[in-house]
XYZ file of C-alpha atoms in Angstrom:
485
model
C -72.582 61.881 -310.204
C -73.002 61.887 -306.418
C -76.538 61.228 -305.325
C -78.777 62.368 -302.465
C -82.032 60.572 -301.756
C -84.547 62.886 -300.059
C -87.042 60.753 -298.156
C -90.315 61.879 -296.603
C -91.019 60.465 -293.143
C -94.732 61.248 -293.330
C -96.741 63.287 -290.832
C -96.049 61.253 -287.704
C -96.242 57.579 -286.743
C -93.829 55.008 -288.279
C -97.007 53.344 -289.590
C -97.232 56.181 -292.135
C -93.839 55.394 -293.664
C -94.146 54.307 -297.287
C -92.619 51.026 -298.467
C -90.129 53.013 -300.539
C -89.065 54.991 -297.433
C -88.612 51.782 -295.414
C -86.526 50.353 -298.235
C -84.204 53.379 -298.161
C -83.889 53.261 -294.374
C -82.731 49.651 -294.641
C -80.618 50.300 -297.703
C -77.150 51.631 -298.467
C -75.660 54.987 -297.607
C -75.418 56.992 -294.379
C -78.643 58.429 -292.949
C -79.119 62.120 -292.094
C -82.213 63.612 -290.474
C -83.161 67.270 -290.578
C -84.613 66.708 -287.119
C -84.963 63.667 -284.895
C -87.938 65.291 -283.157
C -90.346 63.205 -285.181
C -92.275 60.048 -284.187
C -91.138 58.120 -287.277
C -87.555 58.224 -285.975
C -88.609 55.418 -283.609
C -88.311 53.116 -286.613
C -84.550 53.833 -286.680
C -84.133 53.494 -282.941
C -86.013 50.228 -282.463
C -83.978 48.587 -285.214
C -80.608 50.017 -284.219
C -80.168 51.908 -287.495
C -77.500 54.587 -287.126
C -78.265 58.157 -288.181
C -77.110 61.733 -287.683
C -79.544 64.579 -286.995
C -79.082 68.301 -287.662
C -80.988 69.589 -284.606
C -77.829 71.166 -283.172
C -77.615 73.474 -286.200
C -80.717 75.292 -284.946
C -78.938 76.132 -281.684
C -75.674 77.368 -283.198
C -76.883 79.362 -286.214
C -77.919 83.028 -286.311
C -80.911 82.535 -288.605
C -83.045 79.838 -290.184
C -81.545 80.606 -293.580
C -78.108 79.904 -292.095
C -79.433 76.612 -290.665
C -80.775 75.484 -294.030
C -77.656 76.600 -295.910
C -75.402 74.762 -293.460
C -77.459 71.571 -293.774
C -77.323 71.818 -297.571
C -73.541 72.242 -297.639
C -73.034 69.370 -295.200
C -75.182 67.022 -297.263
C -73.293 67.861 -300.452
C -69.960 67.232 -298.703
C -71.215 63.893 -297.389
C -72.473 62.933 -300.848
C -69.036 63.655 -302.323
C -67.470 61.472 -299.649
C -69.871 58.508 -299.750
C -71.344 58.752 -303.251
C -74.870 58.136 -301.933
C -76.551 59.867 -298.979
C -80.047 59.471 -297.513
C -81.638 62.644 -296.175
C -84.899 62.379 -294.211
C -87.396 65.189 -293.708
C -90.793 65.320 -291.977
C -93.869 64.901 -294.164
C -93.412 65.137 -297.914
C -90.046 66.401 -299.205
C -91.801 68.638 -301.742
C -93.993 70.415 -299.172
C -92.601 73.296 -297.082
C -88.990 72.079 -297.083
C -86.510 74.914 -297.554
C -83.467 72.607 -297.607
C -84.956 70.685 -300.531
C -85.250 73.927 -302.506
C -81.627 74.773 -301.751
C -80.490 71.297 -302.789
C -82.504 71.555 -306.001
C -80.493 74.671 -306.891
C -77.285 72.617 -306.709
C -78.029 70.074 -309.438
C -74.600 70.764 -310.970
C -73.030 69.272 -307.818
C -75.387 66.379 -307.106
C -78.248 64.272 -308.401
C -81.434 64.431 -306.340
C -83.826 61.509 -305.978
C -87.107 61.849 -304.096
C -88.955 59.262 -302.052
C -92.393 60.651 -301.373
C -94.272 60.566 -298.104
C -97.623 61.741 -296.828
C -97.408 65.456 -295.988
C -98.707 67.027 -292.807
C -101.420 68.739 -294.884
C -103.800 65.755 -295.140
C -104.023 65.135 -291.379
C -104.298 68.901 -290.814
C -107.301 69.087 -293.139
C -108.926 66.094 -291.476
C -108.339 67.556 -288.005
C -109.820 70.965 -288.858
C -112.517 69.998 -291.366
C -111.114 72.326 -294.036
C -111.742 71.546 -297.720
C -108.808 72.762 -299.878
C -111.184 73.427 -302.778
C -112.262 76.527 -300.821
C -108.716 77.852 -301.153
C -105.550 76.830 -299.319
C -102.148 78.394 -298.734
C -99.218 76.641 -297.081
C -96.678 79.048 -295.582
C -93.411 78.713 -293.702
C -93.809 80.340 -290.283
C -90.069 80.898 -289.935
C -90.072 83.181 -292.979
C -93.605 84.595 -292.833
C -94.253 88.094 -294.231
C -97.522 89.977 -294.199
C -97.444 90.192 -298.013
C -97.545 86.376 -298.191
C -100.969 86.230 -296.577
C -104.161 85.911 -298.629
C -107.155 86.490 -296.368
C -109.481 84.875 -298.935
C -107.766 81.488 -298.509
C -107.447 79.104 -295.621
C -103.824 79.132 -294.512
C -101.732 76.372 -292.955
C -98.574 77.706 -291.358
C -95.843 75.196 -290.590
C -92.473 75.566 -288.806
C -94.153 77.046 -285.725
C -92.289 74.855 -283.264
C -91.692 77.231 -280.348
C -93.496 80.113 -278.580
C -91.026 82.716 -279.857
C -91.791 81.962 -283.511
C -95.491 81.769 -282.681
C -95.290 85.218 -281.063
C -93.681 86.695 -284.188
C -96.433 85.139 -286.316
C -99.110 86.475 -283.992
C -97.836 90.043 -284.445
C -97.913 89.710 -288.239
C -101.352 88.089 -288.421
C -102.977 90.342 -285.815
C -102.315 93.378 -288.000
C -104.210 91.647 -290.793
C -107.037 89.741 -289.089
C -107.330 91.419 -285.694
C -106.689 89.798 -282.313
C -110.081 88.068 -282.067
C -109.943 86.039 -285.278
C -110.456 82.362 -284.347
C -107.711 79.978 -285.474
C -106.702 76.347 -284.844
C -103.468 75.056 -283.379
C -103.068 71.414 -284.360
C -100.533 69.394 -282.386
C -99.328 65.955 -283.533
C -101.770 65.828 -286.434
C -102.690 62.273 -287.446
C -101.224 60.669 -284.305
C -103.287 58.929 -281.619
C -102.642 61.807 -279.203
C -103.598 64.517 -281.721
C -104.703 67.751 -280.048
C -106.707 70.529 -281.756
C -106.944 73.888 -279.976
C -109.462 76.443 -281.206
C -108.536 79.842 -279.828
C -108.244 83.507 -280.664
C -105.232 84.741 -282.594
C -104.068 86.746 -279.589
C -103.650 83.504 -277.601
C -101.616 81.320 -279.953
C -98.214 81.888 -278.331
C -99.557 80.918 -274.886
C -100.339 77.310 -275.761
C -98.367 74.853 -273.589
C -98.404 72.206 -276.344
C -96.277 73.935 -278.987
C -93.511 71.710 -280.359
C -92.016 70.444 -283.626
C -95.302 68.724 -284.551
C -97.456 71.855 -284.242
C -99.064 73.657 -287.183
C -101.392 76.662 -287.345
C -104.612 76.836 -289.366
C -105.924 80.341 -290.132
C -109.441 80.198 -291.628
C -110.287 82.415 -294.581
C -112.321 85.571 -294.199
C -115.493 85.000 -296.204
C -118.786 86.725 -296.965
C -119.809 90.196 -298.119
C -119.476 91.653 -294.628
C -116.276 90.803 -292.802
C -113.650 92.473 -290.647
C -111.005 92.816 -293.368
C -111.032 93.067 -297.174
C -108.225 92.497 -299.656
C -107.427 94.169 -302.978
C -108.978 91.154 -304.709
C -112.181 91.750 -302.726
C -112.339 95.324 -304.026
C -111.904 94.092 -307.591
C -114.728 91.581 -307.106
C -117.011 94.211 -305.555
C -116.433 96.577 -308.485
C -117.144 93.783 -310.965
C -120.395 93.077 -309.106
C -121.375 96.760 -309.191
C -120.768 96.840 -312.937
C -122.598 93.553 -313.591
C -126.081 93.264 -315.094
C -127.816 93.241 -311.708
C -125.428 95.743 -310.158
C -125.657 99.496 -309.626
C -127.279 101.457 -312.523
C -125.008 104.473 -311.996
C -121.792 102.449 -311.884
C -122.818 100.557 -315.018
C -123.355 103.789 -316.973
C -119.846 105.159 -316.423
C -116.945 105.064 -318.848
C -113.344 106.311 -318.774
C -114.268 109.878 -319.717
C -117.332 110.253 -317.507
C -115.345 109.633 -314.294
C -111.994 111.112 -315.286
C -112.521 114.241 -313.182
C -112.978 112.080 -310.075
C -109.350 110.980 -310.327
C -108.187 114.570 -309.912
C -110.680 115.315 -307.161
C -109.728 112.257 -305.129
C -106.017 112.963 -305.596
C -106.458 116.494 -304.270
C -108.529 115.266 -301.342
C -105.735 112.836 -300.511
C -103.186 115.651 -300.642
C -105.347 117.644 -298.243
C -105.512 114.696 -295.836
C -101.730 114.279 -296.037
C -101.187 117.947 -295.248
C -103.604 117.693 -292.302
C -101.584 114.699 -291.064
C -104.818 112.916 -290.212
C -104.221 109.118 -290.459
C -107.911 108.151 -290.516
C -108.612 110.701 -293.241
C -105.538 109.535 -295.182
C -106.777 105.929 -295.073
C -110.187 107.009 -296.352
C -108.788 109.110 -299.189
C -106.277 106.454 -300.207
C -109.245 104.108 -300.539
C -111.155 106.640 -302.621
C -108.187 107.081 -304.962
C -107.749 103.294 -305.186
C -111.414 103.066 -306.141
C -110.716 105.180 -309.219
C -107.862 102.871 -310.240
C -110.040 99.773 -309.793
C -112.988 101.470 -311.570
C -110.931 102.323 -314.673
C -109.282 98.886 -314.610
C -112.684 97.161 -314.597
C -113.946 99.362 -317.438
C -110.840 98.590 -319.483
C -111.268 94.867 -318.857
C -114.948 94.892 -319.825
C -114.201 96.857 -323.004
C -111.462 94.410 -323.997
C -108.771 97.111 -323.762
C -106.539 95.396 -321.191
C -106.522 92.901 -318.350
C -106.179 93.810 -314.644
C -102.868 91.949 -314.606
C -101.641 94.266 -317.365
C -101.949 97.150 -314.905
C -100.111 95.447 -312.038
C -97.522 93.933 -314.385
C -96.848 97.297 -316.024
C -96.350 98.939 -312.644
C -94.099 96.177 -311.288
C -92.000 96.122 -314.465
C -91.617 99.892 -314.330
C -90.555 99.867 -310.682
C -87.960 97.177 -311.355
C -86.553 98.648 -314.582
C -86.346 102.170 -313.165
C -84.549 101.098 -309.990
C -81.448 99.386 -311.387
C -79.585 100.392 -308.219
C -81.903 98.049 -306.283
C -82.607 95.221 -308.729
C -79.280 95.097 -310.608
C -75.676 96.134 -310.181
C -75.934 99.866 -310.826
C -74.767 102.115 -307.957
C -76.040 105.584 -307.060
C -74.641 108.170 -304.660
C -77.788 110.076 -303.666
C -81.518 110.552 -304.252
C -80.927 113.176 -306.953
C -79.129 110.592 -309.043
C -82.045 108.193 -308.485
C -84.484 110.766 -309.902
C -82.173 111.465 -312.857
C -81.864 107.746 -313.675
C -85.650 107.308 -313.387
C -86.255 110.074 -315.918
C -83.546 108.896 -318.309
C -84.928 105.343 -318.338
C -88.456 106.729 -318.855
C -87.321 108.821 -321.828
C -85.423 105.898 -323.310
C -88.493 103.624 -323.049
C -90.664 106.279 -324.724
C -88.053 107.109 -327.375
C -87.816 110.718 -326.145
C -84.516 112.507 -326.744
C -84.964 116.232 -327.423
C -85.849 118.971 -324.928
C -89.032 119.857 -326.807
C -90.161 116.217 -326.639
C -89.482 116.196 -322.897
C -91.514 119.388 -322.430
C -94.413 117.997 -324.462
C -94.270 114.794 -322.409
C -95.164 116.701 -319.234
C -98.841 115.899 -318.538
C -101.571 118.544 -318.387
C -101.171 119.205 -314.691
C -102.483 122.282 -312.869
C -100.650 125.320 -314.260
C -98.375 125.929 -311.261
C -97.242 122.315 -311.168
C -96.750 122.142 -314.926
C -94.735 125.373 -315.094
C -92.492 124.105 -312.260
C -91.745 120.901 -314.208
C -91.190 122.797 -317.484
C -88.603 125.004 -315.777
C -86.895 121.956 -314.265
C -86.468 120.429 -317.730
C -85.067 123.676 -319.117
C -82.624 123.846 -316.206
C -81.309 120.374 -317.056
C -79.716 121.750 -320.243
C -78.319 124.809 -318.428
C -81.073 127.288 -319.290
C -81.315 128.687 -315.780
C -80.247 131.544 -313.553
C -76.861 131.476 -311.842
C -78.162 132.856 -308.563
C -81.418 133.742 -306.827
C -81.029 137.397 -307.813
C -81.964 136.406 -311.378
C -85.473 135.065 -310.664
C -85.991 137.692 -307.952
C -85.259 140.572 -310.361
C -87.391 138.867 -313.008
C -90.430 138.925 -310.685
C -89.988 142.702 -310.211
C -89.566 143.186 -313.962
C -92.685 141.186 -314.822
C -94.733 143.033 -312.194
C -93.804 146.371 -313.814
C -94.829 145.010 -317.212
C -98.204 143.969 -315.797
C -98.809 147.481 -314.500
C -97.699 149.021 -317.803
C -100.105 146.762 -319.705
C -102.913 147.681 -317.332
C -102.176 151.381 -317.864
C -102.122 151.075 -321.669
C -104.741 148.386 -322.338
C -106.777 148.214 -319.145
C -108.066 145.096 -317.398
C -109.300 141.941 -319.175
C -107.152 142.644 -322.227
C -105.313 139.731 -323.831
C -101.997 141.550 -323.457
C -102.582 142.056 -319.726
C -103.526 138.398 -319.450
C -100.251 137.465 -321.119
C -98.247 139.658 -318.736
C -100.014 138.139 -315.719
C -98.978 134.717 -317.042
C -95.358 135.904 -317.312
C -95.498 137.192 -313.738
C -96.859 133.912 -312.405
C -94.242 131.987 -314.373
C -91.522 134.167 -312.833
C -92.913 133.598 -309.329
C -92.838 129.853 -309.932
C -89.215 130.148 -311.023
C -88.389 132.020 -307.824
C -90.105 129.373 -305.725
C -88.088 126.691 -307.533
C -84.863 128.443 -306.524
C -86.155 128.586 -302.956
C -86.960 124.852 -303.151
C -90.633 125.531 -302.425
C -93.427 123.770 -304.291
C -95.632 126.655 -305.518
C -98.751 124.453 -305.663
C -98.326 123.444 -302.024
C -97.431 126.995 -300.970
C -100.469 128.525 -302.676
C -102.824 125.912 -301.243
C -101.493 126.667 -297.763
C -102.114 130.368 -298.323
C -105.647 129.657 -299.523
C -106.249 127.622 -296.384
C -104.786 130.368 -294.207
C -106.910 133.024 -295.955
C -110.060 130.948 -295.475
C -109.403 130.483 -291.762
C -108.777 134.220 -291.275
C -111.994 135.094 -293.066
C -113.809 132.617 -290.835
C -112.253 134.286 -287.779
C -113.212 137.738 -289.061
C -116.784 136.595 -289.629
C -116.939 135.246 -286.078
C -115.576 138.521 -284.671
C -118.052 140.585 -286.667
C -120.964 138.473 -285.455
C -119.838 138.989 -281.834
C -119.794 142.738 -282.528
C -123.318 142.550 -283.970
C -122.111 143.745 -287.382
C -122.502 142.260 -290.855
C -119.172 142.141 -292.735
C -120.926 143.382 -295.868
C -121.761 146.606 -294.029
C -118.180 147.315 -292.903
C -115.825 149.739 -294.678
C -112.529 148.588 -296.158
C -110.610 150.212 -293.281
C -112.790 148.350 -290.767
C -112.272 145.075 -292.623
C -108.499 145.693 -292.693
C -108.524 146.270 -288.959
C -110.509 143.064 -288.438
C -108.060 141.227 -290.691
C -105.073 142.464 -288.674
C -106.772 141.413 -285.437
C -107.531 137.919 -286.792
C -103.933 137.627 -287.988
C -102.510 138.694 -284.624
C -104.530 136.011 -282.826
C -103.182 133.145 -284.955
């Protein structure tokens, strides 16, 4: 089988080349370099050893992924032609080398052999005084995403070889750490002319020293009081609150004692969403997340489940119920997405009949639950053909309420039943009008409250107590408050 040797050139000077690397350089096979912008390449030049570098690929390709794919394909072609090829990369071939990963996926085409070298990490740690036991991430700056970043770990970011890439990284990191977080730019780590810049995150793309031998060190955020906290921090804080020397109230709670808080926080979040108040939304999202973390910690302490069971269950559900994203299934519109989601859910829960589907609807507030019950009935065709059906039904149920009131009076069980039928009919009408009855009623409650507040203000300005006003006077005040909205 054709063979590619992947050789690490070390972090810088030719003095850092291993004996095995020197042996390959002086051995058989053509030599290919991912980049010749590396001090160790002087070893080739001073000895007249021929090589080809792939630096031009960076100038002609549309993306880094295209660069790495092109290099991979070229190396495989050369291996098929020559039988043996030597491919040289900066540092250690197993550290932050995308082309090595791509080559490793092609083991059916070639055999890979590795010649190790010192990575850039060791000189970076020495230059910055960072101990990896405190936590260390190594990330590729060319492919950096905000979700890659763990603020509890020190982070070394490589592939930051020009100001444009550094600017992109700055935008990502500033959203996480803030502009004033102090970081280190390390240039030519481990070489005699090593340069360490300590500067604020907002300044990293202004450095005049950025080149192929530059790396970025982002220190971890530590301590109980810091500028940013991660999800893991919240989990740790909750565990501390529930610990022996934690908060007495938090320690006393169980699943049932705080279950009502889940509903309350969810409703407060809905209110913030309707107010379109970003700061309030952030606060209420945090409060709702607290309930999730609280119940997760209780479950862990009681031996019911692990925190990873919660995140794994959610991730697995999202993947399995979105086959149009994670597999080959196609959908035409969002309605089909919802249908597929429900069908997969029912299949996983072994639910097949309509009655099972209706019983599977959780004990939501009555308006929300009745809306969902009617949706399920409509799926099997038990529904009106036009809006006149639910509209006429509302009128019919209203008459039956009044008849019950006439015959049985208020507070009678029969009148209660008829009121329920009327509300159910109104929900059905709202469904036909594509209006969420829960949202609509909450808006009306809010509108009513504001009008009453306005009426109270008007009455005070008139020197009158609302309790002393007649119904006609209150109606007039109501109309005036309404007209001023």
